[in-house]
Short mmCIF file of C-alpha atoms in Angstrom, two decimals:
data_model
loop_
_atom_site.label_atom_id
_atom_site.label_comp_id
_atom_site.label_asym_id
_atom_site.label_seq_id
_atom_site.Cartn_x
_atom_site.Cartn_y
_atom_site.Cartn_z
CA MET A 1 94.31 91.47 72.27
CA TYR A 2 94.57 93.27 75.58
CA GLU A 3 98.19 92.17 76.06
CA VAL A 4 99.05 93.05 72.45
CA LEU A 5 97.69 96.58 72.75
CA LEU A 6 99.15 97.04 76.24
CA THR A 7 102.60 96.11 74.96
CA GLN A 8 102.25 98.49 72.02
CA LEU A 9 101.28 101.31 74.37
CA MET A 10 104.11 100.64 76.79
CA ASP A 11 106.63 100.24 73.97
CA GLY A 12 105.68 103.68 72.68
CA ARG A 13 104.31 102.40 69.37
CA ARG A 14 101.03 104.17 70.15
CA LYS A 15 101.59 107.80 71.04
CA PRO A 16 99.61 109.91 73.56
CA GLY A 17 96.49 111.26 71.87
CA GLU A 18 96.72 108.85 68.93
CA PRO A 19 93.30 107.67 67.67
CA LEU A 20 92.53 103.98 68.09
CA ASN A 21 90.04 103.27 65.33
CA ILE A 22 88.56 99.81 65.79
CA GLY A 23 88.17 99.18 62.08
CA ALA A 24 91.75 100.19 61.32
CA LEU A 25 93.08 98.13 64.23
CA SER A 26 91.07 95.13 63.06
CA ARG A 27 92.70 95.30 59.64
CA GLU A 28 96.16 96.01 61.01
CA LEU A 29 96.14 93.21 63.58
CA GLU A 30 94.04 90.84 61.45
CA VAL A 31 91.47 90.12 64.15
CA SER A 32 87.74 90.64 64.44
CA GLN A 33 86.39 93.76 66.08
CA THR A 34 84.85 91.97 69.08
CA PRO A 35 88.11 91.14 70.92
CA LEU A 36 89.40 94.61 70.08
CA ARG A 37 86.35 96.24 71.66
CA GLU A 38 86.83 94.12 74.77
CA ALA A 39 90.53 94.98 74.95
CA LEU A 40 89.92 98.70 74.47
CA ALA A 41 87.23 98.65 77.16
CA ARG A 42 89.74 97.08 79.59
CA LEU A 43 92.36 99.64 78.66
CA GLU A 44 89.84 102.43 79.12
CA HIS A 45 89.01 101.10 82.58
CA SER A 46 92.71 101.13 83.43
CA GLY A 47 93.20 104.71 82.24
CA LEU A 48 95.67 103.95 79.46
CA VAL A 49 93.01 104.59 76.82
CA GLN A 50 90.23 107.16 76.82
CA ARG A 51 86.98 107.44 74.87
CA GLU A 52 84.94 110.46 73.84
CA ALA A 53 81.64 110.80 72.02
CA LEU A 54 82.13 111.26 68.27
CA ARG A 55 85.89 110.81 68.67
CA GLY A 56 86.02 107.21 69.82
CA TYR A 57 89.02 105.65 71.55
CA PHE A 58 92.42 107.29 71.75
CA VAL A 59 95.63 106.84 73.72
CA ALA A 60 95.49 108.72 77.01
CA PRO A 61 97.52 111.93 77.17
CA VAL A 62 100.60 112.13 79.37
CA PHE A 63 100.05 112.70 83.05
CA THR A 64 99.46 116.19 84.33
CA LYS A 65 101.26 117.27 87.48
CA ARG A 66 97.97 117.23 89.37
CA GLU A 67 97.20 113.67 88.24
CA MET A 68 100.61 112.46 89.36
CA THR A 69 100.13 114.03 92.78
CA LYS A 70 96.67 112.50 93.17
CA LEU A 71 97.87 109.06 92.07
CA ALA A 72 100.74 109.20 94.55
CA ALA A 73 98.33 110.12 97.35
CA ALA A 74 96.14 107.11 96.53
CA ARG A 75 99.13 104.77 96.36
CA GLU A 76 100.41 106.07 99.69
CA LEU A 77 97.14 105.00 101.31
CA ILE A 78 96.90 101.56 99.74
CA GLU A 79 100.33 100.08 99.04
CA PRO A 80 101.92 100.45 102.51
CA ALA A 81 98.92 98.64 104.01
CA ILE A 82 99.33 95.87 101.45
CA ALA A 83 103.05 95.58 102.24
CA ALA A 84 102.31 95.32 105.96
CA GLU A 85 99.88 92.46 105.38
CA SER A 86 102.31 90.71 103.04
CA ALA A 87 105.09 90.86 105.64
CA LEU A 88 102.91 88.83 107.98
CA ARG A 89 102.25 86.25 105.25
CA ARG A 90 105.71 86.02 103.72
CA THR A 91 106.97 82.69 102.43
CA PRO A 92 110.38 81.68 101.05
CA GLU A 93 108.85 81.26 97.58
CA PHE A 94 107.27 84.72 97.70
CA LEU A 95 110.53 86.36 98.73
CA ALA A 96 112.46 84.46 96.06
CA ASP A 97 110.02 85.59 93.37
CA LEU A 98 110.46 89.21 94.46
CA ALA A 99 114.24 88.84 94.27
CA VAL A 100 113.95 87.70 90.65
CA THR A 101 112.00 90.83 89.70
CA ILE A 102 114.62 93.03 91.37
CA ASP A 103 117.40 91.36 89.39
CA GLU A 104 115.44 91.87 86.16
CA LEU A 105 114.76 95.50 87.02
CA SER A 106 118.45 96.13 87.64
CA ARG A 107 119.48 94.46 84.37
CA SER A 108 116.89 96.23 82.27
CA GLY A 109 117.85 99.72 83.33
CA VAL A 110 121.16 99.79 81.48
CA SER A 111 119.46 100.23 78.10
CA ALA A 112 115.81 100.90 78.96
CA ASP A 113 115.98 104.39 77.44
CA THR A 114 116.99 103.17 74.00
CA ASP A 115 115.96 99.53 73.69
CA SER A 116 112.29 98.56 73.56
CA ASP A 117 112.92 95.03 74.85
CA ALA A 118 114.82 96.40 77.84
CA PHE A 119 112.08 98.90 78.60
CA ARG A 120 109.50 96.11 78.38
CA LEU A 121 111.52 94.11 80.92
CA TYR A 122 111.72 97.24 83.08
CA TRP A 123 107.99 97.83 83.33
CA THR A 124 106.98 94.16 83.49
CA SER A 125 109.43 93.42 86.32
CA ASP A 126 108.35 96.54 88.19
CA ALA A 127 104.69 95.64 87.78
CA ARG A 128 105.26 92.02 88.78
CA PHE A 129 107.02 93.11 91.99
CA HIS A 130 104.04 95.15 93.10
CA ASN A 131 101.50 92.58 91.89
CA LEU A 132 103.21 89.82 93.87
CA ILE A 133 103.04 91.88 97.05
CA ALA A 134 99.37 92.69 96.46
CA ALA A 135 98.52 89.02 95.97
CA GLN A 136 100.50 87.94 99.05
CA ALA A 137 98.48 90.28 101.28
CA ASP A 138 95.56 87.86 100.89
CA ASN A 139 93.01 90.63 101.31
CA LEU A 140 90.41 90.74 98.56
CA PHE A 141 89.48 94.36 99.22
CA LEU A 142 93.02 95.73 99.42
CA GLU A 143 93.97 93.81 96.30
CA GLY A 144 90.89 95.14 94.52
CA ALA A 145 91.83 98.70 95.44
CA PHE A 146 95.37 98.05 94.21
CA HIS A 147 94.19 96.70 90.85
CA ALA A 148 91.81 99.64 90.44
CA LEU A 149 94.94 101.81 90.35
CA SER A 150 97.18 99.42 88.42
CA GLY A 151 96.34 100.74 84.95
CA HIS A 152 97.05 104.28 86.07
CA VAL A 153 100.36 103.10 87.52
CA GLN A 154 101.16 101.59 84.11
CA ARG A 155 100.42 104.98 82.57
CA PHE A 156 102.74 106.46 85.18
CA ARG A 157 105.49 104.03 84.12
CA LEU A 158 104.89 104.93 80.49
CA PHE A 159 105.29 108.61 81.33
CA MET A 160 108.53 107.97 83.20
CA LYS A 161 110.32 105.98 80.47
CA ALA A 162 112.98 105.43 83.11
CA GLY A 163 116.57 104.78 82.12
CA HIS A 164 119.57 103.43 84.01
CA ALA A 165 119.60 105.95 86.86
CA TYR A 166 115.91 105.62 87.68
CA ALA A 167 115.99 101.84 87.30
CA GLY A 168 118.89 101.66 89.72
CA GLN A 169 117.10 103.80 92.27
CA ALA A 170 113.89 101.80 91.93
CA ALA A 171 115.78 98.51 92.25
CA ASP A 172 117.48 99.74 95.43
CA GLU A 173 114.11 100.77 96.85
CA HIS A 174 112.59 97.42 95.90
CA GLN A 175 115.46 95.69 97.69
CA GLY A 176 114.70 97.73 100.79
CA ILE A 177 111.07 96.63 100.60
CA LEU A 178 112.13 93.01 100.16
CA ASP A 179 114.43 93.21 103.18
CA ALA A 180 111.62 94.65 105.29
CA LEU A 181 109.18 91.99 104.11
CA ALA A 182 111.71 89.27 104.87
CA SER A 183 112.09 90.58 108.42
CA GLY A 184 108.39 89.98 109.02
CA ASP A 185 107.99 93.47 110.49
CA PRO A 186 104.77 94.96 109.06
CA SER A 187 105.66 98.49 110.16
CA ALA A 188 109.05 98.32 108.45
CA ALA A 189 107.46 96.92 105.28
CA ALA A 190 104.85 99.67 105.23
CA GLU A 191 107.49 102.36 105.75
CA ALA A 192 109.73 100.96 103.01
CA MET A 193 106.83 100.90 100.57
CA LEU A 194 105.75 104.41 101.52
CA SER A 195 109.28 105.71 100.96
CA HIS A 196 109.40 104.04 97.55
CA VAL A 197 106.06 105.42 96.38
CA ARG A 198 107.05 108.91 97.49
CA ALA A 199 110.46 108.68 95.84
CA ALA A 200 108.92 107.50 92.56
CA SER A 201 106.46 110.38 92.67
CA GLU A 202 109.24 112.88 93.33
CA ARG A 203 111.24 111.56 90.37
CA ALA A 204 108.19 111.91 88.15
CA LEU A 205 107.52 115.46 89.29
CA VAL A 206 111.13 116.44 88.62
CA LYS A 207 110.88 114.92 85.14
CA HIS A 208 107.55 116.67 84.52
CA ASP A 209 108.92 120.06 85.59
CA GLY A 210 112.00 119.55 83.44
CA GLU A 211 109.90 118.83 80.35
CA GLU A 212 107.79 121.93 80.91
CA VAL A 213 110.85 124.19 80.74
#
């Protein structure tokens, strides 16, 4: 159920602020309430879903500018360190898997704004790229810190709803990270990741400011 609800959220079928009534969801999805409660609890932990007394669960609102800035600051501390560790532990298989995600990211961006399947490929390939790097670092504590943020990063991706231009920029940045990882230079890998996180944050802030006008 977690994957079902996550996909619905990322596809935009559940809107920010929309109530997530367990009884209604149980009838709609034809499942018992127990797996739904477990899935909603996981989504709440990730930040994609929120819960309030008397109101119950609901889809998290869109990011505020302050939240985006704080998330970027946390990512800037964690993800470059992960990239540095991964550069030291690179393998041909790891690098090949990253290359596949970059190709998918590039292909998805052409119609990610208008096609739900393309947007799903966009966010899954982006997430897989970062997840692969986190796993390759082989550091339980760094990976735990990364996964503590991962749901919020998904919410960030949902806010962005990136189209061709953003997908192209992200793919180029991912390629730069891959090149640095392949070189085995931890400093270069950390710098490439830091540049990517900052660029993604800047794109989000520009989008946020544009939507406030």
